Short mmCIF file of N, CA, C and O in Angstrom, two decimals:
data_model
loop_
_atom_site.label_atom_id
_atom_site.label_comp_id
_atom_site.label_asym_id
_atom_site.label_seq_id
_atom_site.Cartn_x
_atom_site.Cartn_y
_atom_site.Cartn_z
N MET A 3 61.79 -99.00 56.47
CA MET A 3 62.73 -99.79 55.72
C MET A 3 62.99 -100.87 55.61
O MET A 3 62.47 -101.63 56.22
N THR A 4 62.89 -101.29 54.03
CA THR A 4 62.99 -102.67 53.63
C THR A 4 64.18 -103.09 53.52
O THR A 4 65.30 -102.21 53.11
N SER A 5 64.68 -104.07 54.09
CA SER A 5 66.04 -105.09 53.29
C SER A 5 65.92 -106.27 52.80
O SER A 5 64.68 -106.67 52.91
N ARG A 6 66.95 -106.27 51.76
CA ARG A 6 67.19 -107.26 50.80
C ARG A 6 67.90 -108.72 51.63
O ARG A 6 69.20 -108.39 52.04
N SER A 7 67.42 -109.86 51.67
CA SER A 7 68.65 -110.66 52.05
C SER A 7 69.77 -110.76 50.58
O SER A 7 69.74 -110.46 49.43
N PRO A 8 70.91 -111.26 51.27
CA PRO A 8 71.96 -111.08 50.21
C PRO A 8 71.42 -112.76 49.02
O PRO A 8 71.03 -113.28 49.40
N GLY A 9 72.11 -112.12 47.87
CA GLY A 9 71.73 -113.01 46.89
C GLY A 9 70.26 -112.75 46.27
O GLY A 9 69.92 -113.45 45.59
N ALA A 10 69.47 -111.51 47.06
CA ALA A 10 68.03 -111.92 46.84
C ALA A 10 67.75 -111.45 45.22
O ALA A 10 68.82 -110.53 44.63
N SER A 11 66.98 -111.75 44.76
CA SER A 11 66.66 -111.54 43.28
C SER A 11 66.30 -110.21 42.63
O SER A 11 65.54 -109.36 43.67
N THR A 12 66.51 -109.54 41.92
CA THR A 12 66.66 -108.18 41.32
C THR A 12 65.27 -108.02 40.37
O THR A 12 65.61 -106.91 39.74
N ALA A 13 64.69 -109.11 40.26
CA ALA A 13 64.25 -109.07 39.09
C ALA A 13 62.80 -108.56 39.32
O ALA A 13 62.40 -108.04 40.70
N ARG A 14 61.94 -107.51 38.34
CA ARG A 14 61.13 -106.85 38.40
C ARG A 14 59.72 -107.49 37.87
O ARG A 14 59.64 -108.07 36.76
N MET A 15 58.40 -107.41 38.32
CA MET A 15 57.24 -107.64 38.09
C MET A 15 56.48 -106.71 37.17
O MET A 15 56.35 -105.49 37.52
N THR A 16 56.25 -106.97 35.67
CA THR A 16 55.41 -106.14 35.20
C THR A 16 53.92 -106.59 34.55
O THR A 16 54.25 -107.79 34.24
N GLU A 17 53.25 -105.69 34.63
CA GLU A 17 51.94 -106.59 34.15
C GLU A 17 52.13 -106.79 32.55
O GLU A 17 52.13 -105.46 32.11
N LEU A 18 51.36 -107.68 32.31
CA LEU A 18 51.54 -107.72 30.72
C LEU A 18 50.48 -106.98 29.85
O LEU A 18 48.87 -106.93 30.66
N SER A 19 49.82 -106.41 28.49
CA SER A 19 48.48 -106.48 28.05
C SER A 19 48.45 -107.64 27.72
O SER A 19 48.50 -108.65 27.53
N ARG A 20 46.78 -107.15 27.25
CA ARG A 20 45.60 -108.56 27.12
C ARG A 20 46.43 -109.09 26.18
O ARG A 20 46.59 -110.48 25.87
N ASP A 21 46.87 -108.61 25.10
CA ASP A 21 47.35 -109.24 23.46
C ASP A 21 48.38 -109.90 23.70
O ASP A 21 48.54 -110.91 23.81
N GLU A 22 49.31 -109.25 24.63
CA GLU A 22 50.65 -110.31 24.95
C GLU A 22 50.16 -111.28 25.65
O GLU A 22 51.02 -112.39 25.56
N SER A 23 49.63 -111.12 26.55
CA SER A 23 49.35 -111.96 27.40
C SER A 23 48.45 -113.09 26.79
O SER A 23 49.00 -114.39 27.27
N LEU A 24 47.89 -112.99 25.65
CA LEU A 24 46.62 -114.16 25.14
C LEU A 24 48.15 -114.88 23.98
O LEU A 24 47.65 -115.99 23.83
N SER A 25 49.17 -113.89 23.76
CA SER A 25 50.00 -114.58 22.53
C SER A 25 51.39 -115.76 23.58
O SER A 25 51.78 -116.40 22.85
N LEU A 26 51.05 -115.49 24.62
CA LEU A 26 52.56 -116.12 25.57
C LEU A 26 51.71 -117.69 25.48
O LEU A 26 53.10 -118.81 25.11
N PRO A 27 50.77 -118.10 25.85
CA PRO A 27 50.54 -119.48 26.00
C PRO A 27 50.58 -119.83 24.76
O PRO A 27 50.56 -121.31 24.71
N ALA A 28 50.32 -119.40 23.82
CA ALA A 28 49.97 -119.97 22.04
C ALA A 28 51.74 -120.38 21.86
O ALA A 28 52.02 -121.56 20.86
N SER A 29 52.74 -120.13 22.77
CA SER A 29 54.07 -120.28 22.55
C SER A 29 54.78 -121.58 22.94
O SER A 29 56.04 -121.98 23.02
N ILE A 30 54.00 -122.05 24.15
CA ILE A 30 53.99 -123.54 25.02
C ILE A 30 52.75 -124.39 24.74
O ILE A 30 52.05 -124.35 24.67
N PRO A 31 53.21 -125.55 25.13
CA PRO A 31 52.34 -126.47 24.43
C PRO A 31 51.54 -127.04 26.06
O PRO A 31 50.42 -127.86 25.68
N LEU A 32 52.07 -126.59 27.06
CA LEU A 32 51.47 -126.98 28.05
C LEU A 32 50.82 -125.95 28.88
O LEU A 32 51.30 -125.24 29.23
N GLY A 33 49.96 -126.00 29.95
CA GLY A 33 49.39 -125.00 30.93
C GLY A 33 48.31 -126.27 31.94
O GLY A 33 48.47 -127.47 31.88
N ARG A 34 47.85 -125.45 32.98
CA ARG A 34 46.66 -126.19 33.46
C ARG A 34 45.16 -125.56 33.84
O ARG A 34 45.43 -124.67 33.46
N VAL A 35 44.27 -126.20 33.79
CA VAL A 35 43.17 -125.67 34.00
C VAL A 35 42.55 -125.88 35.43
O VAL A 35 43.04 -127.25 36.18
N GLY A 36 41.98 -125.01 35.93
CA GLY A 36 41.39 -125.15 37.38
C GLY A 36 40.21 -124.88 37.25
O GLY A 36 39.70 -124.05 36.60
N PHE A 37 39.08 -125.81 38.37
CA PHE A 37 37.70 -125.86 38.04
C PHE A 37 37.26 -126.30 39.36
O PHE A 37 37.88 -126.53 40.46
N ILE A 38 36.20 -126.17 39.46
CA ILE A 38 35.61 -126.65 41.06
C ILE A 38 34.90 -128.09 40.65
O ILE A 38 34.23 -128.45 39.99
N ARG A 39 35.32 -129.17 41.55
CA ARG A 39 34.85 -130.29 41.66
C ARG A 39 34.42 -130.77 42.77
O ARG A 39 35.24 -130.95 43.82
N GLN A 40 32.95 -130.79 43.30
CA GLN A 40 32.60 -131.20 44.68
C GLN A 40 32.92 -130.14 45.46
O GLN A 40 33.21 -130.61 46.55
N ALA A 41 32.53 -129.27 44.93
CA ALA A 41 32.79 -127.78 46.11
C ALA A 41 34.30 -127.16 46.29
O ALA A 41 34.56 -126.82 46.94
N LEU A 42 35.23 -128.14 45.76
CA LEU A 42 36.51 -127.63 45.86
C LEU A 42 37.41 -127.38 44.69
O LEU A 42 37.09 -128.06 43.51
N PRO A 43 38.36 -126.73 44.99
CA PRO A 43 39.46 -126.39 43.65
C PRO A 43 40.07 -127.30 43.19
O PRO A 43 40.36 -128.47 44.07
N VAL A 44 40.28 -128.00 41.63
CA VAL A 44 41.06 -128.83 41.22
C VAL A 44 41.71 -128.53 39.97
O VAL A 44 41.23 -127.50 39.60
N ILE A 45 42.91 -128.61 40.19
CA ILE A 45 43.88 -128.41 38.69
C ILE A 45 44.31 -129.62 37.97
O ILE A 45 44.83 -130.27 38.55
N ARG A 46 44.44 -129.72 36.85
CA ARG A 46 44.65 -130.34 36.13
C ARG A 46 46.10 -130.08 34.92
O ARG A 46 45.43 -128.62 34.45
N PRO A 47 46.80 -130.86 34.65
CA PRO A 47 47.56 -130.16 33.41
C PRO A 47 46.78 -130.57 32.17
O PRO A 47 46.21 -131.53 32.10
N VAL A 48 47.02 -129.86 31.15
CA VAL A 48 46.53 -129.93 30.14
C VAL A 48 47.48 -129.50 28.77
O VAL A 48 48.18 -128.43 29.08
N ASN A 49 47.35 -130.02 27.82
CA ASN A 49 47.85 -129.57 26.44
C ASN A 49 46.96 -128.34 25.84
O ASN A 49 45.84 -128.70 25.71
N HIS A 50 47.34 -127.61 25.07
CA HIS A 50 46.08 -126.76 24.34
C HIS A 50 46.96 -126.09 23.29
O HIS A 50 47.96 -125.89 23.04
N ILE A 51 46.15 -124.99 22.69
CA ILE A 51 46.46 -124.47 21.88
C ILE A 51 45.45 -122.97 21.79
O ILE A 51 44.55 -123.13 22.82
N VAL A 52 46.06 -121.98 21.48
CA VAL A 52 45.11 -120.74 21.62
C VAL A 52 44.67 -120.51 20.35
O VAL A 52 45.47 -120.42 18.98
N ASP A 53 43.10 -120.29 20.20
CA ASP A 53 42.81 -119.97 18.79
C ASP A 53 42.30 -118.49 18.86
O ASP A 53 40.89 -118.28 19.11
N GLY A 54 43.00 -117.30 18.57
CA GLY A 54 42.60 -115.86 18.80
C GLY A 54 42.64 -115.55 20.03
O GLY A 54 43.60 -115.80 20.73
N ASP A 55 41.36 -115.63 20.70
CA ASP A 55 41.20 -115.22 22.11
C ASP A 55 40.47 -116.10 22.75
O ASP A 55 40.64 -116.10 24.04
N THR A 56 40.87 -117.53 22.37
CA THR A 56 40.16 -118.90 22.49
C THR A 56 41.03 -119.98 23.21
O THR A 56 42.32 -120.12 22.39
N ILE A 57 41.11 -120.19 24.46
CA ILE A 57 42.35 -121.58 24.94
C ILE A 57 41.41 -122.97 24.22
O ILE A 57 39.76 -122.81 24.76
N ILE A 58 41.94 -123.70 23.61
CA ILE A 58 41.53 -124.94 23.54
C ILE A 58 42.19 -126.06 23.71
O ILE A 58 43.11 -126.04 24.06
N ILE A 59 41.26 -127.10 24.50
CA ILE A 59 41.82 -127.86 24.89
C ILE A 59 41.14 -129.27 24.39
O ILE A 59 40.00 -129.30 24.38
N ARG A 60 41.66 -130.72 24.84
CA ARG A 60 40.99 -131.92 24.47
C ARG A 60 40.65 -132.72 25.71
O ARG A 60 41.49 -132.37 27.05
N THR A 61 39.54 -133.39 26.13
CA THR A 61 39.37 -134.18 27.26
C THR A 61 38.72 -135.36 26.90
O THR A 61 38.50 -135.56 25.87
N HIS A 62 38.47 -136.24 27.91
CA HIS A 62 37.84 -137.60 27.39
C HIS A 62 36.72 -137.52 28.76
O HIS A 62 36.35 -136.53 29.30
N THR A 63 35.76 -138.75 27.93
CA THR A 63 34.38 -138.48 28.68
C THR A 63 34.45 -138.83 30.41
O THR A 63 33.71 -138.14 30.78
N ASP A 64 35.61 -139.22 30.86
CA ASP A 64 35.45 -139.43 32.28
C ASP A 64 36.17 -138.37 33.08
O ASP A 64 36.14 -138.22 34.15
N SER A 65 36.67 -137.40 32.72
CA SER A 65 37.34 -136.33 32.58
C SER A 65 36.46 -135.65 33.60
O SER A 65 35.07 -135.23 33.69
N ALA A 66 36.94 -135.25 34.85
CA ALA A 66 36.48 -134.45 35.81
C ALA A 66 35.78 -132.85 35.70
O ALA A 66 34.83 -132.67 35.99
N LEU A 67 36.48 -132.28 34.47
CA LEU A 67 35.97 -131.12 34.08
C LEU A 67 34.83 -131.00 33.11
O LEU A 67 33.77 -130.17 33.71
N ILE A 68 34.35 -132.28 32.75
CA ILE A 68 33.28 -132.50 31.76
C ILE A 68 32.26 -132.65 32.75
O ILE A 68 31.30 -132.17 32.61
N GLY A 69 32.43 -133.64 33.83
CA GLY A 69 30.89 -134.01 34.64
C GLY A 69 30.10 -134.21 34.04
O GLY A 69 29.87 -135.18 32.75
N SER A 70 29.03 -134.08 34.66
CA SER A 70 27.19 -134.92 34.09
C SER A 70 26.86 -133.24 33.56
O SER A 70 25.56 -133.60 32.79
N SER A 71 27.77 -132.15 33.56
CA SER A 71 26.67 -131.04 33.38
C SER A 71 27.29 -130.49 31.74
O SER A 71 28.31 -130.46 31.13
N THR A 72 25.93 -129.94 30.69
CA THR A 72 26.05 -129.46 29.82
C THR A 72 26.41 -127.58 29.78
O THR A 72 26.18 -127.13 28.63
N VAL A 73 25.93 -127.44 30.80
CA VAL A 73 26.00 -125.58 30.94
C VAL A 73 27.47 -125.27 31.18
O VAL A 73 28.55 -125.94 31.74
N ALA A 74 28.22 -124.33 30.51
CA ALA A 74 29.11 -123.84 30.57
C ALA A 74 30.08 -123.56 31.97
O ALA A 74 28.74 -123.06 33.19
N GLU A 75 30.91 -123.98 32.58
CA GLU A 75 31.22 -123.85 33.94
C GLU A 75 32.62 -122.83 33.76
O GLU A 75 33.37 -122.83 32.79
N VAL A 76 32.72 -121.96 34.71
CA VAL A 76 33.86 -120.98 34.68
C VAL A 76 35.03 -121.87 35.23
O VAL A 76 35.27 -122.12 36.29
N VAL A 77 36.27 -121.42 34.36
CA VAL A 77 37.40 -121.98 35.12
C VAL A 77 38.47 -121.13 34.78
O VAL A 77 38.18 -120.12 34.43
N VAL A 78 39.80 -121.60 35.14
CA VAL A 78 40.71 -120.64 34.59
C VAL A 78 41.83 -121.42 34.24
O VAL A 78 41.96 -122.86 34.76
N HIS A 79 42.67 -121.02 33.33
CA HIS A 79 43.39 -121.65 32.57
C HIS A 79 45.00 -120.90 32.59
O HIS A 79 44.92 -119.60 32.64
N GLU A 80 45.77 -121.60 33.27
CA GLU A 80 46.97 -120.76 33.63
C GLU A 80 48.38 -121.49 32.74
O GLU A 80 48.37 -122.63 32.76
N ALA A 81 49.35 -120.69 31.87
CA ALA A 81 50.06 -121.30 31.95
C ALA A 81 51.58 -120.41 32.02
O ALA A 81 51.53 -119.24 32.54
N ASP A 82 52.68 -121.01 32.25
CA ASP A 82 53.74 -120.07 32.55
C ASP A 82 55.12 -120.67 32.00
O ASP A 82 55.04 -121.17 31.40
N HIS A 83 56.16 -119.75 31.76
CA HIS A 83 57.70 -120.16 31.59
C HIS A 83 58.27 -119.32 32.18
O HIS A 83 58.38 -118.39 32.53
N LEU A 84 59.29 -120.08 33.21
CA LEU A 84 60.19 -119.35 34.09
C LEU A 84 61.40 -120.18 34.03
O LEU A 84 61.67 -121.47 33.95
N ASP A 85 62.50 -118.93 34.29
CA ASP A 85 63.85 -119.75 34.16
C ASP A 85 64.27 -119.43 35.89
O ASP A 85 64.24 -118.51 36.43
N LEU A 86 64.45 -120.65 36.27
CA LEU A 86 64.56 -120.86 37.52
C LEU A 86 65.92 -120.08 38.36
O LEU A 86 65.95 -119.92 39.34
N LEU A 87 66.77 -120.28 37.57
CA LEU A 87 68.14 -119.84 37.68
C LEU A 87 68.25 -118.01 37.34
O LEU A 87 68.90 -117.73 38.52
N ALA A 88 67.81 -117.38 36.69
CA ALA A 88 67.71 -116.39 36.17
C ALA A 88 66.40 -115.58 37.15
O ALA A 88 66.69 -114.47 37.24
N HIS A 89 65.68 -116.32 37.78
CA HIS A 89 64.47 -115.33 38.35
C HIS A 89 63.84 -114.66 37.20
O HIS A 89 63.01 -113.73 37.65
N THR A 90 63.34 -115.49 36.41
CA THR A 90 62.85 -114.66 35.27
C THR A 90 61.35 -115.34 34.36
O THR A 90 61.74 -116.66 34.57
N GLY A 91 60.61 -114.46 33.50
CA GLY A 91 59.87 -115.28 32.96
C GLY A 91 58.34 -114.94 32.71
O GLY A 91 58.50 -113.42 33.15
N TRP A 92 57.34 -115.63 32.60
CA TRP A 92 56.16 -115.12 32.49
C TRP A 92 54.93 -115.83 33.08
O TRP A 92 55.20 -116.93 33.32
N SER A 93 53.72 -115.34 33.45
CA SER A 93 52.74 -116.18 33.86
C SER A 93 51.30 -115.56 33.19
O SER A 93 51.17 -114.50 33.49
N VAL A 94 50.81 -116.39 32.89
CA VAL A 94 49.01 -116.01 32.18
C VAL A 94 48.11 -116.66 32.77
O VAL A 94 48.22 -118.24 32.78
N MET A 95 47.15 -116.01 33.25
CA MET A 95 46.10 -116.88 33.45
C MET A 95 44.71 -116.35 32.87
O MET A 95 44.82 -114.93 32.52
N VAL A 96 44.05 -117.04 32.47
CA VAL A 96 42.65 -116.98 31.55
C VAL A 96 41.49 -117.40 31.89
O VAL A 96 41.36 -118.60 32.13
N THR A 97 40.68 -116.58 32.61
CA THR A 97 39.50 -117.21 33.01
C THR A 97 38.25 -116.60 32.29
O THR A 97 38.02 -115.77 31.30
N GLY A 98 37.49 -117.90 32.14
CA GLY A 98 36.15 -117.96 31.77
C GLY A 98 35.45 -118.97 31.66
O GLY A 98 35.84 -120.19 32.11
N ARG A 99 34.28 -118.65 30.59
CA ARG A 99 33.37 -120.07 30.88
C ARG A 99 33.99 -121.21 29.89
O ARG A 99 34.50 -120.69 28.71
N ALA A 100 34.04 -122.48 30.33
CA ALA A 100 34.13 -123.68 29.83
C ALA A 100 33.22 -124.39 28.62
O ALA A 100 32.43 -124.28 29.74
N SER A 101 33.58 -124.57 27.80
CA SER A 101 32.12 -125.02 27.09
C SER A 101 32.73 -125.92 25.94
O SER A 101 33.45 -126.32 25.29
N ARG A 102 31.98 -127.10 25.71
CA ARG A 102 32.36 -128.47 24.75
C ARG A 102 31.99 -127.49 23.26
O ARG A 102 30.77 -127.00 23.23
N ILE A 103 33.07 -128.04 22.38
CA ILE A 103 32.58 -127.65 21.16
C ILE A 103 31.65 -129.14 20.24
O ILE A 103 32.42 -129.80 20.64
N THR A 104 30.99 -128.68 19.73
CA THR A 104 30.22 -129.81 18.79
C THR A 104 29.48 -129.94 17.82
O THR A 104 29.52 -131.06 16.93
N ALA A 105 30.11 -128.64 17.20
CA ALA A 105 29.89 -128.70 15.76
C ALA A 105 31.25 -129.58 14.80
O ALA A 105 32.26 -129.54 15.39
N PRO A 106 30.49 -130.62 13.95
CA PRO A 106 31.47 -131.55 13.61
C PRO A 106 32.58 -130.98 13.01
O PRO A 106 33.65 -131.59 12.82
N LEU A 107 32.55 -129.99 12.13
CA LEU A 107 33.38 -129.04 11.25
C LEU A 107 35.08 -128.67 12.46
O LEU A 107 35.89 -128.73 12.53
N GLU A 108 34.42 -128.19 13.28
CA GLU A 108 34.90 -127.23 14.74
C GLU A 108 35.84 -128.69 15.03
O GLU A 108 37.05 -128.42 15.47
N VAL A 109 35.00 -129.64 15.40
CA VAL A 109 35.41 -130.80 16.25
C VAL A 109 36.74 -131.09 15.26
O VAL A 109 38.01 -131.63 15.86
N SER A 110 36.49 -131.14 14.12
CA SER A 110 37.24 -132.06 13.43
C SER A 110 39.02 -131.51 13.08
O SER A 110 39.77 -131.96 12.92
N ARG A 111 38.06 -130.09 12.88
CA ARG A 111 39.59 -129.00 12.77
C ARG A 111 40.60 -129.30 13.92
O ARG A 111 41.60 -129.28 14.21
N TYR A 112 39.73 -128.92 15.43
CA TYR A 112 40.63 -129.27 16.20
C TYR A 112 41.20 -130.60 16.69
O TYR A 112 42.33 -130.47 17.59
N GLN A 113 40.76 -131.72 16.30
CA GLN A 113 41.40 -132.79 16.54
C GLN A 113 42.41 -132.74 15.82
O GLN A 113 43.39 -133.69 15.97
N LYS A 114 42.51 -132.13 14.58
CA LYS A 114 43.68 -132.30 13.90
C LYS A 114 44.89 -131.31 14.05
O LYS A 114 46.31 -131.39 13.98
N LEU A 115 44.35 -130.09 14.83
CA LEU A 115 45.52 -129.10 15.47
C LEU A 115 46.13 -129.41 16.72
O LEU A 115 47.02 -129.28 16.95
N LEU A 116 45.31 -130.25 17.53
CA LEU A 116 45.46 -130.36 19.05
C LEU A 116 45.84 -131.88 19.21
O LEU A 116 44.30 -132.88 19.63
N THR A 117 46.95 -132.63 19.27
CA THR A 117 47.27 -134.01 19.59
C THR A 117 47.56 -134.10 21.14
O THR A 117 48.02 -133.77 21.68
N PRO A 118 46.61 -135.29 21.59
CA PRO A 118 46.70 -135.19 22.87
C PRO A 118 48.08 -135.89 23.17
O PRO A 118 48.49 -136.88 22.42
N TRP A 119 48.39 -135.54 24.57
CA TRP A 119 49.85 -136.28 25.05
C TRP A 119 49.43 -137.58 25.96
O TRP A 119 50.49 -138.24 25.74
N ILE A 120 48.30 -137.74 26.00
CA ILE A 120 48.14 -139.20 26.66
C ILE A 120 47.73 -140.09 26.08
O ILE A 120 47.20 -139.93 25.22
N ASP A 121 47.60 -141.45 26.72
CA ASP A 121 47.44 -142.48 25.39
C ASP A 121 45.89 -142.92 26.19
O ASP A 121 45.67 -144.00 26.83
N LYS A 122 45.04 -141.80 25.61
CA LYS A 122 43.64 -142.23 25.78
C LYS A 122 42.71 -141.39 25.11
O LYS A 122 43.25 -140.41 24.39
N GLU A 123 41.44 -142.13 24.78
CA GLU A 123 40.40 -141.47 23.77
C GLU A 123 40.16 -139.72 24.13
O GLU A 123 39.26 -139.89 25.11
N MET A 124 40.40 -138.81 23.57
CA MET A 124 40.53 -137.48 24.02
C MET A 124 39.19 -136.95 22.99
O MET A 124 39.69 -136.50 22.30
N ASP A 125 37.99 -137.41 23.28
CA ASP A 125 36.80 -137.22 22.33
C ASP A 125 36.35 -136.08 22.80
O ASP A 125 35.20 -135.54 21.64
N HIS A 126 36.20 -135.30 23.53
CA HIS A 126 35.57 -134.01 23.75
C HIS A 126 36.82 -132.53 23.58
O HIS A 126 37.97 -132.58 24.14
N ILE A 127 36.14 -131.44 22.70
CA ILE A 127 37.07 -130.46 22.46
C ILE A 127 36.15 -129.49 23.59
O ILE A 127 34.96 -129.12 23.44
N ILE A 128 37.00 -128.83 24.23
CA ILE A 128 36.62 -127.60 25.24
C ILE A 128 37.44 -126.14 24.67
O ILE A 128 38.54 -126.49 24.52
N SER A 129 36.43 -125.23 24.93
CA SER A 129 36.94 -124.03 24.44
C SER A 129 37.08 -122.96 25.88
O SER A 129 35.49 -123.18 26.51
N ILE A 130 37.87 -122.44 26.13
CA ILE A 130 37.73 -121.48 27.16
C ILE A 130 37.72 -120.01 26.93
O ILE A 130 38.86 -119.47 26.06
N ALA A 131 36.55 -119.34 26.91
CA ALA A 131 36.65 -118.06 26.51
C ALA A 131 37.33 -117.37 27.51
O ALA A 131 37.51 -117.07 28.42
N SER A 132 38.06 -116.06 26.96
CA SER A 132 38.86 -114.90 27.52
C SER A 132 38.11 -113.94 28.14
O SER A 132 38.37 -112.90 27.95
N GLU A 133 37.24 -114.39 29.11
CA GLU A 133 36.89 -113.26 29.92
C GLU A 133 37.51 -112.17 30.55
O GLU A 133 37.34 -110.71 30.55
N ILE A 134 38.29 -112.66 31.50
CA ILE A 134 39.28 -111.93 32.40
C ILE A 134 40.71 -112.55 31.96
O ILE A 134 40.83 -113.75 32.07
N VAL A 135 41.74 -112.08 31.48
CA VAL A 135 42.92 -112.07 31.23
C VAL A 135 43.99 -111.12 31.94
O VAL A 135 44.20 -110.27 32.32
N THR A 136 45.18 -111.81 32.84
CA THR A 136 45.74 -111.34 33.80
C THR A 136 47.13 -111.83 33.62
O THR A 136 47.18 -113.01 33.00
N GLY A 137 48.65 -111.31 33.10
CA GLY A 137 49.55 -111.91 32.29
C GLY A 137 50.73 -110.92 33.34
O GLY A 137 50.46 -109.60 33.45
N PHE A 138 51.69 -111.86 33.80
CA PHE A 138 52.75 -110.69 34.56
C PHE A 138 53.99 -111.28 33.84
O PHE A 138 54.19 -112.45 33.60
N ARG A 139 54.96 -110.44 33.65
CA ARG A 139 56.45 -111.12 33.37
C ARG A 139 57.80 -110.74 34.26
O ARG A 139 57.42 -109.58 35.14
N LEU A 140 58.31 -111.40 34.71
CA LEU A 140 59.43 -111.21 35.59
C LEU A 140 60.89 -110.96 34.67
O LEU A 140 61.20 -111.57 33.90
N ASP A 141 61.22 -109.77 35.06
CA ASP A 141 62.25 -108.99 34.12
C ASP A 141 63.53 -108.66 35.15
O ASP A 141 63.21 -108.46 36.32
N ARG A 142 64.55 -108.45 34.40
CA ARG A 142 65.68 -107.92 35.37
C ARG A 142 65.83 -106.47 34.85
O ARG A 142 65.90 -106.51 33.53
#
């Protein structure tokens, strides 16, 4: 027998389809990217865009995400929108390889589409492939 605390939420969690999960981060400008740095997990806030099934972010040369590696690194990008009063919302995680975009036309295109939020030269464009996509919605 389970009991509920008085005033406990009656929201239910529903798993989202891949397509819906990929569409939701496009509706907000900010998420977080998680990766490994010196064998430990690191999470950084990032503004992003969604281009098809790819998450695009910009970063700077000294970024912990860039490091010295030119090999694609597996990362997770998480975005959510939650209503703390209603206990509703959604959360989406996209896990995949993060790779630098270096083709001049693509770099130029993404520089126009994605304006950095911080006052720093954000000269690297990173794409995150959507290899594993999980999304959940909290509904009443």
